[in-house]
CSV table of N, CA and C in Angstrom, one decimal:
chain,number,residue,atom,x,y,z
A,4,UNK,N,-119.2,-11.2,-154.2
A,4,UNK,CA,-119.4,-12.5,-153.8
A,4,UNK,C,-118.1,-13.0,-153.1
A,5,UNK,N,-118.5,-13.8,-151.8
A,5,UNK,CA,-117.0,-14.5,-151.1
A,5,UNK,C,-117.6,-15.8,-151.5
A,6,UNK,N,-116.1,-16.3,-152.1
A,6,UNK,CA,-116.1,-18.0,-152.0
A,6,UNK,C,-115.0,-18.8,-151.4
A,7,UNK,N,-115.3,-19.8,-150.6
A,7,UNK,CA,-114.5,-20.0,-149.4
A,7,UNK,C,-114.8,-21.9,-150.3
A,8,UNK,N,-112.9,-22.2,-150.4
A,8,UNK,CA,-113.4,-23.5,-150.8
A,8,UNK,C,-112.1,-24.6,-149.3
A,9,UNK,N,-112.6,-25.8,-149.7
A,9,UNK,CA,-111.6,-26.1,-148.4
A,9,UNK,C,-112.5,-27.4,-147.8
A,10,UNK,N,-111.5,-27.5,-146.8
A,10,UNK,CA,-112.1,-28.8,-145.8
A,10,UNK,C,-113.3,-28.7,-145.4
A,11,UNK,N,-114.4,-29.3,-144.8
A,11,UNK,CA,-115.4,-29.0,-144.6
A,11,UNK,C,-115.9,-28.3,-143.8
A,12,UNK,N,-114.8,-28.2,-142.2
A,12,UNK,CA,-114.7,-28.2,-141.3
A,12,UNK,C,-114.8,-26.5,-141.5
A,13,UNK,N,-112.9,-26.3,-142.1
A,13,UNK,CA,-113.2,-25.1,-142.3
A,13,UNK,C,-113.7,-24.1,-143.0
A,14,UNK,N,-114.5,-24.3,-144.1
A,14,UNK,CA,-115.3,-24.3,-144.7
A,14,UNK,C,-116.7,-23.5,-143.6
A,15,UNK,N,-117.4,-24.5,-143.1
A,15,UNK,CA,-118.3,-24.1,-142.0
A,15,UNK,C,-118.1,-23.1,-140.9
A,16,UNK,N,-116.5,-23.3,-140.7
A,16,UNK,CA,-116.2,-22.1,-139.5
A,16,UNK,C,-116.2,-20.8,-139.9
A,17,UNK,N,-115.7,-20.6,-141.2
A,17,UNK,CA,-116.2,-19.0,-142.0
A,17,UNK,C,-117.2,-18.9,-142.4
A,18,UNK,N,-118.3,-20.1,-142.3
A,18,UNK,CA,-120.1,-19.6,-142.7
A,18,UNK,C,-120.5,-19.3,-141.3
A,19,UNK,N,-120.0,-19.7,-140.5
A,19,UNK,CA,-120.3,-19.2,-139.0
A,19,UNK,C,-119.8,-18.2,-138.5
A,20,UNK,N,-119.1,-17.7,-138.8
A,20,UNK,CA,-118.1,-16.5,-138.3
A,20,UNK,C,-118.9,-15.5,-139.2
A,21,UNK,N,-119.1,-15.5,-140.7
A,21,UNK,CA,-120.4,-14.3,-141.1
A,21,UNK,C,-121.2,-14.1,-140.2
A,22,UNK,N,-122.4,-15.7,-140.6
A,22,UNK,CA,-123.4,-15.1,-139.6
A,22,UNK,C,-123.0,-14.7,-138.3
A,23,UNK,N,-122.3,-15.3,-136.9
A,23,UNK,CA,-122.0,-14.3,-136.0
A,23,UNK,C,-122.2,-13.0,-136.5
A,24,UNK,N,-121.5,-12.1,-137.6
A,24,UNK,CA,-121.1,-10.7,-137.4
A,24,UNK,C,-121.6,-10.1,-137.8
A,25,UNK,N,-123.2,-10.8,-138.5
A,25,UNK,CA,-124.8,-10.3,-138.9
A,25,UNK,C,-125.7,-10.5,-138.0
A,26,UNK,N,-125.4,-11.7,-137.2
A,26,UNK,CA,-126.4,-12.1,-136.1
A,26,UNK,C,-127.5,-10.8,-135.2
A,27,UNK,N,-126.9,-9.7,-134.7
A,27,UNK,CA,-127.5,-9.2,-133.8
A,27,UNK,C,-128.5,-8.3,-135.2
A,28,UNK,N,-128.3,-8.4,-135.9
A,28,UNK,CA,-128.9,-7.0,-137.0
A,28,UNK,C,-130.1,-7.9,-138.1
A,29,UNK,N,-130.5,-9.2,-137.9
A,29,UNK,CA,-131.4,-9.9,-138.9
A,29,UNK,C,-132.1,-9.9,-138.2
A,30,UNK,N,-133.2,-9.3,-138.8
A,30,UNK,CA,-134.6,-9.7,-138.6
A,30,UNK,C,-135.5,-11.0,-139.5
A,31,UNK,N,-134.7,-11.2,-140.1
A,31,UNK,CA,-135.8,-12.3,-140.6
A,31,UNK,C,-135.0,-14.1,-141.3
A,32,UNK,N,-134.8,-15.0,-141.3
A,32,UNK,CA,-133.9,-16.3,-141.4
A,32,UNK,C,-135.0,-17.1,-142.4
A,33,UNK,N,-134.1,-17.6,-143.2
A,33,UNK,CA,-134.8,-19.2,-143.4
A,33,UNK,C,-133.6,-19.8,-144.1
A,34,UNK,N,-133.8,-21.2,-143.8
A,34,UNK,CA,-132.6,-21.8,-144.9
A,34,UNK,C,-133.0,-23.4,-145.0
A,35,UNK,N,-132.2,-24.5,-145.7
A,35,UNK,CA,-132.8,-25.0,-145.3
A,35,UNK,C,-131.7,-26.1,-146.4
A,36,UNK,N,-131.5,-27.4,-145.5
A,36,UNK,CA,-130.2,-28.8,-145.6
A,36,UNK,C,-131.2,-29.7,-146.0
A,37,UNK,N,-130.3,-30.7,-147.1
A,37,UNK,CA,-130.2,-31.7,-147.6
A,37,UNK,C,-129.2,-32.4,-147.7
A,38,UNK,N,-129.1,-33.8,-147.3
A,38,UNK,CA,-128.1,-34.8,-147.9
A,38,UNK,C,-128.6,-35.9,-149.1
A,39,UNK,N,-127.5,-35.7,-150.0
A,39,UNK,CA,-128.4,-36.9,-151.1
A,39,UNK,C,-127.0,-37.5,-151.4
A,40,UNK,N,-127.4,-38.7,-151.9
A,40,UNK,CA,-127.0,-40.0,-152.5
A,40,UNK,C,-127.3,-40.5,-153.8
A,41,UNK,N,-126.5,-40.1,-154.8
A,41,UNK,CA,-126.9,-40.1,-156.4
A,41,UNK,C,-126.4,-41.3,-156.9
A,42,UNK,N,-126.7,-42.6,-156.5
A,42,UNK,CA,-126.3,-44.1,-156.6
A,42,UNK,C,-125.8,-43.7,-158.3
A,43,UNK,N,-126.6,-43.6,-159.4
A,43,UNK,CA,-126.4,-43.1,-160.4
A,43,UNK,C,-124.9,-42.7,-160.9
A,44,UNK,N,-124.9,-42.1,-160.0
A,44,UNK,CA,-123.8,-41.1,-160.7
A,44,UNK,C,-122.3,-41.8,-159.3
A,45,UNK,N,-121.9,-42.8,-159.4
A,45,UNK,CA,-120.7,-43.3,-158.7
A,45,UNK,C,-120.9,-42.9,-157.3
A,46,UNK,N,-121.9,-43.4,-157.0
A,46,UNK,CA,-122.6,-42.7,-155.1
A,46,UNK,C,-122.1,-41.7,-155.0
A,47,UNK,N,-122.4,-40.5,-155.5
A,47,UNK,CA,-121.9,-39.3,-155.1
A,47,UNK,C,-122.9,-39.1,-154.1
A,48,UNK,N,-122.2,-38.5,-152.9
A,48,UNK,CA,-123.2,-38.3,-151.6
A,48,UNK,C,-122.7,-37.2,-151.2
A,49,UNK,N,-124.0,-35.7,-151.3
A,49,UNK,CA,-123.4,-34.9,-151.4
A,49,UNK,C,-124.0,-34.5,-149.9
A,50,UNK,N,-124.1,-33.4,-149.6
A,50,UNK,CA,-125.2,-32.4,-148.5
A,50,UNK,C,-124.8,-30.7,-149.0
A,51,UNK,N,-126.0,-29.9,-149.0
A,51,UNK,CA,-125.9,-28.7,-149.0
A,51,UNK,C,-127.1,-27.9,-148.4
A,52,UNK,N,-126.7,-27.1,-148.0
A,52,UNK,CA,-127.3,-26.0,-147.1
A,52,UNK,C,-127.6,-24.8,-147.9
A,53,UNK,N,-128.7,-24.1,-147.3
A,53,UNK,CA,-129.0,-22.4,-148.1
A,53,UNK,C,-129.7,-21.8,-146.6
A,54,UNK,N,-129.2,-20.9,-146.6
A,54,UNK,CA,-129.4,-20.1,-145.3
A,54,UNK,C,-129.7,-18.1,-146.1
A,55,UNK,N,-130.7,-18.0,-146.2
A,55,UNK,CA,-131.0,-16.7,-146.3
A,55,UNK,C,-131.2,-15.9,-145.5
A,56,UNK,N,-130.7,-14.7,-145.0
A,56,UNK,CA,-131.3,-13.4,-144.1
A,56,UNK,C,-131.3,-12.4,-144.5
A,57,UNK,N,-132.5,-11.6,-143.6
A,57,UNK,CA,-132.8,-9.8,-144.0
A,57,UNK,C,-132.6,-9.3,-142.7
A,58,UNK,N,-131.7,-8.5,-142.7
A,58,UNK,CA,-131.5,-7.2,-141.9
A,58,UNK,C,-131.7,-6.4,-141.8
A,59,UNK,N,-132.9,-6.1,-142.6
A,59,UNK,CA,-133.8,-4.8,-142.9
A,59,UNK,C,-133.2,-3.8,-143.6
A,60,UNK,N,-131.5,-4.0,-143.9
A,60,UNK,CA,-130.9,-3.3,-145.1
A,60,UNK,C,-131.3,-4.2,-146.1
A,61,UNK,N,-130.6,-5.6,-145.7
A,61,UNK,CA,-130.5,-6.1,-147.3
A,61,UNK,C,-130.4,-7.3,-146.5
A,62,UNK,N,-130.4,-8.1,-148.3
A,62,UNK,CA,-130.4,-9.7,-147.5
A,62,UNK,C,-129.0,-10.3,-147.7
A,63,UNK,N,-128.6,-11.5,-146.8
A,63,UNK,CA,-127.6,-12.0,-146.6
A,63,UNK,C,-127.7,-13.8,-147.2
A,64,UNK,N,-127.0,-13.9,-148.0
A,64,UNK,CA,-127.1,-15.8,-148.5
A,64,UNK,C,-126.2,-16.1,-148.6
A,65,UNK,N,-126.2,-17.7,-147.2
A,65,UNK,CA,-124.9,-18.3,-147.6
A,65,UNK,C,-125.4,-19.8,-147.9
A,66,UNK,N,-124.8,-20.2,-148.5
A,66,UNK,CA,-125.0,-21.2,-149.2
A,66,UNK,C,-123.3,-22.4,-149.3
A,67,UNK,N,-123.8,-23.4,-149.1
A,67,UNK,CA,-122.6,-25.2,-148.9
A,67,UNK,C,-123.0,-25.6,-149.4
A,68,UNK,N,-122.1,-26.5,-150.1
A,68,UNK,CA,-121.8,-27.7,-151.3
A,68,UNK,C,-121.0,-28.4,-150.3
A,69,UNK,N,-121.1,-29.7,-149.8
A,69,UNK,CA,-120.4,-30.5,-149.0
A,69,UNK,C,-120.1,-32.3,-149.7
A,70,UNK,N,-119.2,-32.5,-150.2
A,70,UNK,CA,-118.9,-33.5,-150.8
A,70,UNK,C,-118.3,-34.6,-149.8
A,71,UNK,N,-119.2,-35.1,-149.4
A,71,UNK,CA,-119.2,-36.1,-148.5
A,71,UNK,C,-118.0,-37.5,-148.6
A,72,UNK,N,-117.8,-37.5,-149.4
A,72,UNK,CA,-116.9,-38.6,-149.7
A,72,UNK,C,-115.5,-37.8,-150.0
A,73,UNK,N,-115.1,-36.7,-150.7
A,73,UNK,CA,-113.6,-36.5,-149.8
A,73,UNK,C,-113.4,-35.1,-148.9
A,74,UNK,N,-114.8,-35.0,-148.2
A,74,UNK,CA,-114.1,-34.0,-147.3
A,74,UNK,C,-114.1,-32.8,-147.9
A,75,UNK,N,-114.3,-31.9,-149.1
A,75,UNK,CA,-114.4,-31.2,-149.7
A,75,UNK,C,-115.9,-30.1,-149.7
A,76,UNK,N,-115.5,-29.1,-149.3
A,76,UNK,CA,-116.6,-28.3,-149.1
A,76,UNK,C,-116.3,-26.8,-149.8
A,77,UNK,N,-117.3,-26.5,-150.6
A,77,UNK,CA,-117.3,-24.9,-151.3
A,77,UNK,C,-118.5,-24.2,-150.8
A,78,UNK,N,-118.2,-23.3,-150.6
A,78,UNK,CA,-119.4,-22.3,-150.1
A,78,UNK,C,-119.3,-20.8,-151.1
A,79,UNK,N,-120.4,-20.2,-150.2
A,79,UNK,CA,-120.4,-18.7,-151.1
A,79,UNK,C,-121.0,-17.7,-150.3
A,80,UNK,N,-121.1,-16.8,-150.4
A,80,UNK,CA,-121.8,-15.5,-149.3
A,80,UNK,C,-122.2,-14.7,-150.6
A,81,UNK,N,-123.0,-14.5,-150.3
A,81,UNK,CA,-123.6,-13.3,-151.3
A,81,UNK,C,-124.2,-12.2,-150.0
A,82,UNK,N,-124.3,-10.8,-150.9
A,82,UNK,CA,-124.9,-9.6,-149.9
A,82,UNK,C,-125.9,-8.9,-151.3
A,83,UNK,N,-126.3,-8.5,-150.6
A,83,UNK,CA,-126.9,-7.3,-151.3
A,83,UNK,C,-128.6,-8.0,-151.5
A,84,UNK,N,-129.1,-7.3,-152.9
A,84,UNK,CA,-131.0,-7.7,-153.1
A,84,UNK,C,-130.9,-9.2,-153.7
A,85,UNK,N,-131.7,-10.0,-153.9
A,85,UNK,CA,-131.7,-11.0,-154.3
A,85,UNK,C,-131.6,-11.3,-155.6
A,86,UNK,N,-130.4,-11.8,-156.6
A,86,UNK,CA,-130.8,-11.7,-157.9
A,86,UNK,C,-130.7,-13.4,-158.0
A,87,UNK,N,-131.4,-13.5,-158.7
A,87,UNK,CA,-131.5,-15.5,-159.1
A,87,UNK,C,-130.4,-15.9,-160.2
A,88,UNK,N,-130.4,-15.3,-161.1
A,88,UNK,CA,-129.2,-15.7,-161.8
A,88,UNK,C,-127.5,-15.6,-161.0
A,89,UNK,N,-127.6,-14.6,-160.8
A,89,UNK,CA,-126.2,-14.5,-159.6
A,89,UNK,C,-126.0,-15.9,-158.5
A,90,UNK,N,-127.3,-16.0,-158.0
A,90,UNK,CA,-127.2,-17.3,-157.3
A,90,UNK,C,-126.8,-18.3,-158.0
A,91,UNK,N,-127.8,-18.8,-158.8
A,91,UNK,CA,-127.3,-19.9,-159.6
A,91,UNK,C,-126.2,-20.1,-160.2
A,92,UNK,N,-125.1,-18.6,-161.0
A,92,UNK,CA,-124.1,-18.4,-161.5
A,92,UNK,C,-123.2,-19.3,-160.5
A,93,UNK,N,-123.3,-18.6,-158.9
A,93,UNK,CA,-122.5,-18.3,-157.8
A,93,UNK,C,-122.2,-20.7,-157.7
A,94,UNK,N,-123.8,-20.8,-158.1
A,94,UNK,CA,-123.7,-22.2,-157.2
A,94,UNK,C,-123.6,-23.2,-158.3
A,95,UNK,N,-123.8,-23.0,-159.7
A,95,UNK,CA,-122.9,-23.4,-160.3
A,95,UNK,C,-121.4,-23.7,-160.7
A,96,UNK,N,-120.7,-22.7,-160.3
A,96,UNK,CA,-119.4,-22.4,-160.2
A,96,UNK,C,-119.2,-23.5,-159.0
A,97,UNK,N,-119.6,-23.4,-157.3
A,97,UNK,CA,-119.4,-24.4,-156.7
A,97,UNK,C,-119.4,-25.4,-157.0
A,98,UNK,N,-120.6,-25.8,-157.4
A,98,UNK,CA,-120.9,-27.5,-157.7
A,98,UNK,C,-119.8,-28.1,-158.9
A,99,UNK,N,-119.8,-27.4,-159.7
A,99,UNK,CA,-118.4,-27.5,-160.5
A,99,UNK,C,-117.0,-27.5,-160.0
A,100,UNK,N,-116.7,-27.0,-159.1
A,100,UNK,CA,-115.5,-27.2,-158.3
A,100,UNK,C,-115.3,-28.3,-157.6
A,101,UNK,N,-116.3,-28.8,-156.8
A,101,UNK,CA,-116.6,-30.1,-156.0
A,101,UNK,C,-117.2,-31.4,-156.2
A,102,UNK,N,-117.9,-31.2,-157.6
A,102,UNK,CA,-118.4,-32.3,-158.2
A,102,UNK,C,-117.9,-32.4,-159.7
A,103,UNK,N,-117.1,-32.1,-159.7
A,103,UNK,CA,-116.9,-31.4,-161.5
A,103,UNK,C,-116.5,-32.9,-161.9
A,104,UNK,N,-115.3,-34.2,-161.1
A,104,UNK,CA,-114.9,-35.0,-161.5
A,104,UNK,C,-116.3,-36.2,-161.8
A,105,UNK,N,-117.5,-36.1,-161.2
A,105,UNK,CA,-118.1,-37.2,-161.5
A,105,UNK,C,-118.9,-36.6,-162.3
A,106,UNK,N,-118.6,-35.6,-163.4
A,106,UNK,CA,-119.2,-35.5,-164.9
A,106,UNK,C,-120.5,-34.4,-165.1
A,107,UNK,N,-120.9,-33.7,-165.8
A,107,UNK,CA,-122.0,-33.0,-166.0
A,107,UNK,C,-123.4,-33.9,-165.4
A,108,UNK,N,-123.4,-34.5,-165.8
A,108,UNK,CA,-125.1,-34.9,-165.6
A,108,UNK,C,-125.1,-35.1,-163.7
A,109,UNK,N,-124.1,-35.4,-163.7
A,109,UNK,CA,-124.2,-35.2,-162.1
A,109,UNK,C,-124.1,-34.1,-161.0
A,110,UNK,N,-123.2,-33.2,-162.2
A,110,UNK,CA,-123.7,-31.5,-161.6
A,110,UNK,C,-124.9,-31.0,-162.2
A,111,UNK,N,-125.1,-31.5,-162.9
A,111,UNK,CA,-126.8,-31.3,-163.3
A,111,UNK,C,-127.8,-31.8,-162.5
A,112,UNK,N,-127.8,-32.7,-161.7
A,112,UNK,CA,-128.6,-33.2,-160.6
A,112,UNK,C,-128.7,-32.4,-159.1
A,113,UNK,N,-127.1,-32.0,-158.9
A,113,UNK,CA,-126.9,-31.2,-157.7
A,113,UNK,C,-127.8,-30.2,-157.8
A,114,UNK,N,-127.8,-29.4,-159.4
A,114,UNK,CA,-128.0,-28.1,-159.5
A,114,UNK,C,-129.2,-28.0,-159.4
A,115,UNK,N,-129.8,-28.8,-159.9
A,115,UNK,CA,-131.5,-28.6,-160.0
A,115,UNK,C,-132.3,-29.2,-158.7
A,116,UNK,N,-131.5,-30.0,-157.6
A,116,UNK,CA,-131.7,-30.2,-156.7
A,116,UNK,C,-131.6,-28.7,-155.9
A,117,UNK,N,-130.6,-28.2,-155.5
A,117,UNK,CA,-130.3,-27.0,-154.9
A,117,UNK,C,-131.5,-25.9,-155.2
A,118,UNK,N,-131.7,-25.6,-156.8
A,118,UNK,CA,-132.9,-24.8,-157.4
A,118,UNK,C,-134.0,-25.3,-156.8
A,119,UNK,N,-134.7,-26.6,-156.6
A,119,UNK,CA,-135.8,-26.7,-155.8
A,119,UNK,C,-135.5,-26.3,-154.2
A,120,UNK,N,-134.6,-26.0,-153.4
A,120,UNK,CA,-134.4,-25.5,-152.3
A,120,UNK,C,-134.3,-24.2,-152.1
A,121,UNK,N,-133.8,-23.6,-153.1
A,121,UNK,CA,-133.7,-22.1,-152.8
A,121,UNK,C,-135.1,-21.6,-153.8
A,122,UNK,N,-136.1,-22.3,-154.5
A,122,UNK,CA,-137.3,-21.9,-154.6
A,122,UNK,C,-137.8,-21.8,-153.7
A,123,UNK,N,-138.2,-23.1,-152.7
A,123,UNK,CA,-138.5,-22.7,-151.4
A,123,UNK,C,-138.5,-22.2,-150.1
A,124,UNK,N,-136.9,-22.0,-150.2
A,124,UNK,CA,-136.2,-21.1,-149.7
A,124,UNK,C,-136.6,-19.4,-149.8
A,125,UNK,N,-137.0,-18.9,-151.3
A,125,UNK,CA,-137.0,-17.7,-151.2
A,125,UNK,C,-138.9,-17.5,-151.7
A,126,UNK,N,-139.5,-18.4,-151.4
A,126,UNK,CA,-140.5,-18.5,-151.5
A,126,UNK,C,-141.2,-18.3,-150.3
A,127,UNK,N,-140.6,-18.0,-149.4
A,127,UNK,CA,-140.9,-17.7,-147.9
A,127,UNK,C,-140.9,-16.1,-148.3
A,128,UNK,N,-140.4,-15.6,-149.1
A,128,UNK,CA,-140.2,-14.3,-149.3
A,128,UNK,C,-141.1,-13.7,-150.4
A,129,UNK,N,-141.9,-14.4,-151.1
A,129,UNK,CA,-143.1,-14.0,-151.8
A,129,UNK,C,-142.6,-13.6,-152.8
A,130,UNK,N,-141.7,-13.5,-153.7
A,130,UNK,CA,-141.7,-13.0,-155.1
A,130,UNK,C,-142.1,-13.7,-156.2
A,131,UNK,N,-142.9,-13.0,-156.0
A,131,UNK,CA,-144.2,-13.0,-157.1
A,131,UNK,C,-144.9,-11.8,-157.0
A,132,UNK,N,-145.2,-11.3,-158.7
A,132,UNK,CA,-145.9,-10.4,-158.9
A,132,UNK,C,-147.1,-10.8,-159.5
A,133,UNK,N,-147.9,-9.7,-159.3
A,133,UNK,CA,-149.1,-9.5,-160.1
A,133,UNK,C,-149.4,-8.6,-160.6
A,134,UNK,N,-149.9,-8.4,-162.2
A,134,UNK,CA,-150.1,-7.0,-162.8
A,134,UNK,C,-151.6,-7.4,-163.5
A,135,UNK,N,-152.2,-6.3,-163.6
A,135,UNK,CA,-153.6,-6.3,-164.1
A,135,UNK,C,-153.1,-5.4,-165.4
A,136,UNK,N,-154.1,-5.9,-166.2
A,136,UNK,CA,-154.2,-4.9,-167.4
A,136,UNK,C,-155.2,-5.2,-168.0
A,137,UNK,N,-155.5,-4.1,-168.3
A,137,UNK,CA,-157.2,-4.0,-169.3
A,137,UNK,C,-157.2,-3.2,-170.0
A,138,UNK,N,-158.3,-3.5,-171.6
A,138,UNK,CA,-158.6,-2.6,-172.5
A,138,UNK,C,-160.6,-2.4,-172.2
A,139,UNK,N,-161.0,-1.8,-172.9
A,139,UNK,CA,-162.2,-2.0,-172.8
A,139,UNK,C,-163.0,-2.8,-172.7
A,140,UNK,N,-162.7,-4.0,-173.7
A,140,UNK,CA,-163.5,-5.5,-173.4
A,140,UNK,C,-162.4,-6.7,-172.9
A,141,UNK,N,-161.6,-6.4,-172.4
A,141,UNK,CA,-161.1,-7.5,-171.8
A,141,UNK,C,-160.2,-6.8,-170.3
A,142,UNK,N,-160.0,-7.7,-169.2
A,142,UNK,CA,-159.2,-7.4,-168.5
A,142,UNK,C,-158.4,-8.8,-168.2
A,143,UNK,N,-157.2,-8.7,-167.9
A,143,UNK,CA,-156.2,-9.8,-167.9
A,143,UNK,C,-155.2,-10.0,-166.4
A,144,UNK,N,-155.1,-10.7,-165.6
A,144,UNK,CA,-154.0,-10.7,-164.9
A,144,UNK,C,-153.2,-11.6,-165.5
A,145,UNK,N,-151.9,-11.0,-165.0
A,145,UNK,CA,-150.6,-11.5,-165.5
A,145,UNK,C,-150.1,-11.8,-164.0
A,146,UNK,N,-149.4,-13.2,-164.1
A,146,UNK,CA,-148.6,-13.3,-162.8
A,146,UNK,C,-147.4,-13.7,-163.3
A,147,UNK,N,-146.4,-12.6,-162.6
A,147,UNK,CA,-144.9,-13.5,-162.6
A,147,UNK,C,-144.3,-14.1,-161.9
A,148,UNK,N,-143.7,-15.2,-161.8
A,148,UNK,CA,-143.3,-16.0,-161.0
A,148,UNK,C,-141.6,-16.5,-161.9
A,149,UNK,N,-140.3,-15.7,-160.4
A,149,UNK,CA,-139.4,-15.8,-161.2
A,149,UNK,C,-138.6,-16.9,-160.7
A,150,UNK,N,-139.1,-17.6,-159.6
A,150,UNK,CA,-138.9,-18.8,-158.9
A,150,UNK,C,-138.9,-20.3,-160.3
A,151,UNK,N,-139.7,-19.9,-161.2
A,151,UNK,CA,-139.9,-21.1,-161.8
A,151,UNK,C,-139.0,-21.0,-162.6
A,152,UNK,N,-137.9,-20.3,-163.2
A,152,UNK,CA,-136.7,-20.6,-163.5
A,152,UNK,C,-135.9,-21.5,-163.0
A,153,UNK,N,-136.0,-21.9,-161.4
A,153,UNK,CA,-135.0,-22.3,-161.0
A,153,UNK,C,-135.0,-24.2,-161.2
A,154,UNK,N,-136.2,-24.2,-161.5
A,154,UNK,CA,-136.7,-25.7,-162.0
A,154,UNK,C,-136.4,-26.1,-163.8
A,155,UNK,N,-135.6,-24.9,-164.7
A,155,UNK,CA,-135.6,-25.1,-166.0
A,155,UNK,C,-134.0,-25.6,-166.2
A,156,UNK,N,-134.3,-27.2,-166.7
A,156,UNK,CA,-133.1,-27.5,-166.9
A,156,UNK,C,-132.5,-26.9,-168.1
A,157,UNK,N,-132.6,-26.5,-168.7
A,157,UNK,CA,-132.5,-25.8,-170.1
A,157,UNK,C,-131.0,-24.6,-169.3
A,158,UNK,N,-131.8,-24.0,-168.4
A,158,UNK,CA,-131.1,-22.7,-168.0
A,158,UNK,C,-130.3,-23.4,-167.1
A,159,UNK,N,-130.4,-24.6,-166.5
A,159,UNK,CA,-129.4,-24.8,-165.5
A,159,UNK,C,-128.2,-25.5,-166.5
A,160,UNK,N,-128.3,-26.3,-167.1
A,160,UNK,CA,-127.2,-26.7,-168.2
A,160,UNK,C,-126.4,-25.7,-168.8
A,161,UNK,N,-127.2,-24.3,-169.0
A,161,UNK,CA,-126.4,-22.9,-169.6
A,161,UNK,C,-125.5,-22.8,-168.5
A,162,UNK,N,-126.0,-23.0,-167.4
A,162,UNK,CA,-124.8,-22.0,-166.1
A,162,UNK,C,-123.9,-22.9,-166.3
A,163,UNK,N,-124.2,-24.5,-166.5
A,163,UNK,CA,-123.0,-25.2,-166.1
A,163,UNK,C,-122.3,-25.2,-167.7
A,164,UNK,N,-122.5,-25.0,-168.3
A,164,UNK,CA,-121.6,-25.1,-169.8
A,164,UNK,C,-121.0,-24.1,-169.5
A,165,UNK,N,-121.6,-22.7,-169.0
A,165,UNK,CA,-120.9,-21.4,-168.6
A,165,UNK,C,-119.4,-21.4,-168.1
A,166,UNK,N,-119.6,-22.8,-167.3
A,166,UNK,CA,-118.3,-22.5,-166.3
A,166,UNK,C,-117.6,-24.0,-166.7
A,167,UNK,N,-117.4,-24.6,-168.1
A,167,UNK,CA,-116.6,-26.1,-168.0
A,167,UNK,C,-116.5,-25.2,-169.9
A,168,UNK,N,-115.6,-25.9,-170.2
A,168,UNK,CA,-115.6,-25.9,-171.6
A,168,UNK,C,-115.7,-26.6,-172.1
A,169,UNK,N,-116.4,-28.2,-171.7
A,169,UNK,CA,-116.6,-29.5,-172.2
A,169,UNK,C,-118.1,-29.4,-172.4
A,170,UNK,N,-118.3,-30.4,-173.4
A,170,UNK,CA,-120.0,-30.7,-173.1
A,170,UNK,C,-120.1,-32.2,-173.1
A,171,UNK,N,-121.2,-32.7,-172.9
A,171,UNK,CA,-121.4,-34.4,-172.7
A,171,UNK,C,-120.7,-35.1,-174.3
C-alpha cells in the first residue's frame, strides 16, 4: 500500500501521475466522488473520491480523503486482487489522519459514507456468489454477498478503534 498525505493539490498530482503510468494497460474504470457537509459534527466538509481499475492483470485502487476546510488531503493506492478489509483498514487509517481532530463519530460518518461508495463502486464488478446445495429432500441456495459488510457499523467502529487508542 502507498499512502501519500499532504496538500490537496499535491496529494492529487501523485493520484494522477499513477494513473498516467497504468493508463495505457486498463481495461476496465469506475470510481466515483462525493462532497459532504456534516453540519453535525463542527461542519466538517469533507470530499472523497474511489477510482478502481483492471488491467487484466490485476486491479488498481486509488482512493482521497480531502478535508476541505484545511487543505489537507490523504490518499492511498492499493494494487493487487480486491480484499475489503485491506480497503477499509487502508481508509480508515486515512480518515483518521485527516479527520481524527473532529472526534470518532465523525470518522464514523466519513467511514460508512465511503463503504456505501466503494459498495457501489465494486459492485460494478459483481461479487457475489452463489452456491447450491442439496440433500435428498431439500435443495437450498446460498448467496454471498461480501459488499454488505461495508454497511456494518459494528465492523466499521473495529477498524477505527484499530487505529486510535481512545474510545468515545
Amino acid at each position: 500500500m502507498q499512502m501519500i498525505k499532504g496538500k490537496t493539490e499535491t496529494v492529487q498530482k501523485e493520484l494522477e501521475e499513477y494513473y498516467t503510468s497504468i493508463k495505457g494497460i486498463v481495461l476496465f474504470r469506475t470510481g466515483r466522488s462525493e462532497s459532504i457537509t456534516y453540519p453535525k459534527y463542527n461542519m466538517l466538509h469533507t470530499a472523497q473520491s474511489i477510482n478502481i481499475c483492471f488491467t487484466g492483470e490485476s486491479m488498481h485502487q486509488m482512493t482521497l480523503f480531502h478535508n476541505k476546510q484545511t487543505g489537507e488531503a490523504c490518499a492511498f493506492i492499493l494494487g493487487g486482487e480486491i480484499d475489503i478489509p485491506r480497503i477499509m483498514n487502508a481508509a480508515g487509517e486515512a480518515v483518521l489522519t485527516i479527520y481524527g481532530e473532529y472526534g470518532f463519530r465523525a470518522c464514523r460518518a466519513v467511514l460508512m459514507s465511503f463503504g456505501k461508495h466503494l459498495e457501489d463502486a465494486l459492485g460494478e464488478f459483481a461479487m457475489k456468489s452463489e452456491q447450491q446445495q442439496s440433500t435428498d429432500d431439500l435443495a437450498v441456495n446460498i448467496r454471498i454477498d461480501e459488499l454488505e459488510a461495508l454497511q456494518n457499523v459494528d465492523w466499521i467502529e473495529d477498524i477505527l478503534l484499530k487505529g486510535t487508542d481512545t474510545e468515545e
